[in-house]
Coordinates of C-alpha atoms in Angstrom, one line a residue:
M516 CA -20.3 5.7 29.4
P517 CA -23.4 6.1 31.5
G518 CA -26.4 7.8 30.0
R519 CA -27.2 11.4 30.7
T520 CA -30.7 12.5 31.3
D521 CA -31.8 15.9 30.0
G522 CA -35.4 16.2 30.7
E523 CA -37.1 13.2 29.2
R524 CA -34.3 12.4 26.7
E525 CA -31.4 10.2 27.7
R526 CA -28.1 10.4 25.8
R527 CA -25.7 7.6 25.6
H528 CA -22.1 7.8 24.6
T529 CA -19.6 5.1 23.6
P530 CA -16.0 6.4 23.1
D531 CA -14.0 5.2 20.1
Y532 CA -11.0 3.8 21.8
F533 CA -9.6 2.9 25.2
A534 CA -5.8 2.6 25.6
R535 CA -3.5 1.9 28.5
L536 CA -0.2 3.9 28.6
L537 CA 3.1 2.3 29.7
D538 CA 2.6 3.8 33.2
G539 CA -0.8 2.0 33.5
T540 CA -2.9 5.2 33.0
G541 CA -6.1 4.6 31.1
V542 CA -6.9 6.9 28.1
V543 CA -10.3 7.3 26.6
V544 CA -10.2 8.6 23.0
D545 CA -13.0 10.0 20.9
V546 CA -12.3 10.6 17.2
R547 CA -14.7 13.2 15.6
P548 CA -13.9 16.0 13.2
G549 CA -14.4 19.4 14.7
N550 CA -17.1 20.4 12.3
L551 CA -19.2 17.4 13.7
V552 CA -18.9 18.5 17.3
D553 CA -22.1 20.4 18.1
E554 CA -23.1 21.8 21.5
A555 CA -24.7 18.5 22.7
T556 CA -21.6 16.5 21.7
A557 CA -19.3 19.0 23.4
E558 CA -21.3 18.6 26.6
V559 CA -21.0 14.8 26.3
F560 CA -17.3 15.1 25.8
A561 CA -17.0 17.4 28.8
F562 CA -18.9 14.9 30.9
T563 CA -16.8 12.0 29.7
A564 CA -13.6 14.0 30.5
R565 CA -14.9 14.6 34.1
V566 CA -15.7 10.9 34.6
C567 CA -12.3 10.0 33.3
E568 CA -10.6 12.4 35.6
E569 CA -12.5 11.1 38.6
V570 CA -11.1 7.5 38.0
G571 CA -7.6 8.7 37.2
W572 CA -7.8 8.4 33.4
Q573 CA -7.2 10.8 30.6
F574 CA -9.7 11.9 28.0
R575 CA -8.6 12.9 24.5
H576 CA -10.7 14.3 21.6
V577 CA -8.9 13.8 18.3
G578 CA -10.1 15.5 15.2
A579 CA -10.3 13.9 11.8
L580 CA -7.4 11.5 11.1
N581 CA -6.1 11.5 7.5
Q582 CA -7.2 8.5 5.5
P583 CA -3.9 6.6 5.2
Y584 CA -3.2 6.9 9.0
R585 CA -6.7 5.8 9.9
A586 CA -6.6 2.8 7.6
N587 CA -3.1 1.8 8.9
L588 CA -4.3 2.1 12.5
R589 CA -7.4 0.0 11.8
W590 CA -5.2 -2.6 10.1
L591 CA -2.6 -2.8 12.9
A592 CA -5.2 -2.9 15.6
R593 CA -6.1 -6.3 14.4
Y594 CA -2.7 -7.5 15.5
R595 CA -2.6 -5.8 18.9
H596 CA -3.4 -8.9 20.9
R597 CA -0.5 -10.8 22.6
R598 CA -1.5 -13.9 20.7
C599 CA 0.1 -12.4 17.6
H600 CA 3.5 -12.3 19.3
R601 CA 5.9 -15.2 18.6
A602 CA 9.2 -14.7 20.5
P603 CA 11.6 -16.3 18.1
A604 CA 10.2 -14.4 15.1
A605 CA 9.9 -11.1 17.1
D606 CA 13.6 -11.4 18.1
Q607 CA 14.6 -12.0 14.5
L608 CA 12.5 -9.1 13.2
R609 CA 14.1 -6.7 15.7
E610 CA 17.5 -7.8 14.5
I611 CA 16.7 -7.6 10.8
F612 CA 15.0 -4.1 11.0
V613 CA 17.9 -2.5 12.9
D614 CA 18.5 -0.7 9.5
P615 CA 15.4 0.2 7.4
L616 CA 14.2 -2.4 5.0
P617 CA 11.0 -2.9 3.0
L618 CA 8.3 -4.6 5.0
L619 CA 8.0 -7.7 2.9
A620 CA 11.7 -8.2 2.3
G621 CA 12.5 -8.1 6.0
A622 CA 9.6 -10.4 6.9
E623 CA 10.7 -13.0 4.3
Q624 CA 14.2 -13.0 5.8
V625 CA 12.6 -14.4 9.0
G626 CA 10.5 -17.1 7.3
D627 CA 7.1 -17.8 5.9
R628 CA 5.4 -14.5 5.4
L629 CA 2.0 -15.9 6.6
A630 CA 3.6 -16.8 9.9
V631 CA 5.8 -13.7 10.2
L632 CA 3.6 -10.8 9.1
P633 CA 1.3 -11.0 12.1
V634 CA 4.3 -10.8 14.4
L635 CA 5.7 -7.8 12.4
Y636 CA 2.3 -6.0 12.6
H637 CA 2.1 -6.7 16.3
L638 CA 5.6 -5.1 16.8
L639 CA 4.5 -2.1 14.7
W640 CA 1.4 -1.8 16.9
R641 CA 3.5 -1.9 20.0
H642 CA 5.9 0.7 18.6
E643 CA 8.9 -1.7 18.8
L644 CA 9.2 -1.3 15.0
T645 CA 8.2 1.8 13.2
A646 CA 7.2 2.9 9.7
D647 CA 5.5 5.9 8.1
L648 CA 1.9 5.3 8.8
V649 CA 0.7 8.8 7.9
T650 CA 1.4 9.4 4.3
A651 CA 0.6 6.1 2.6
P652 CA -1.1 2.8 3.4
L653 CA 1.2 0.0 4.6
G654 CA 2.5 -2.0 1.7
T655 CA 5.2 -4.5 0.8
G656 CA 7.7 -1.7 0.1
T657 CA 7.0 0.3 3.2
L658 CA 10.3 1.0 5.0
V659 CA 10.3 -0.5 8.5
H660 CA 13.0 -0.1 11.2
L661 CA 13.6 -0.7 14.9
T662 CA 12.5 2.2 17.1
S663 CA 15.0 4.1 19.1
R664 CA 13.8 2.4 22.3
G665 CA 14.4 -1.0 20.8
R666 CA 13.3 -3.9 22.9
P667 CA 10.2 -3.5 25.1

């Protein structure tokens, strides 16, 4: 975000995430625990929110994320790019995970795990498949299933 000048001091701010919602709206997200938001940070967040509003975006401040959820999001973010999508494998994964199955068992039903897991993680990132990302790190036994919305 553009710097702010307060007297002789300039403050710069780089938000943590930018996302685009299904309707095309941009969302700027800052993740910072409440106890680390001092007056200066609150001012920067307010300024960022005003700038976002002016361009038709949303601004969200999210407090501390629990450790398993944060780790899972970081992991899945690596697979967010469209290059991780392979149509035949994605179609098979959607069919296999209609009923909940352990992550690795379902992936291996589609084919070589090294080829299939990036597609599976991409579908988790896109919320086409779902799993419990909050209580434990993703693992071979994590139950995965098709979301209620199914296909994109």
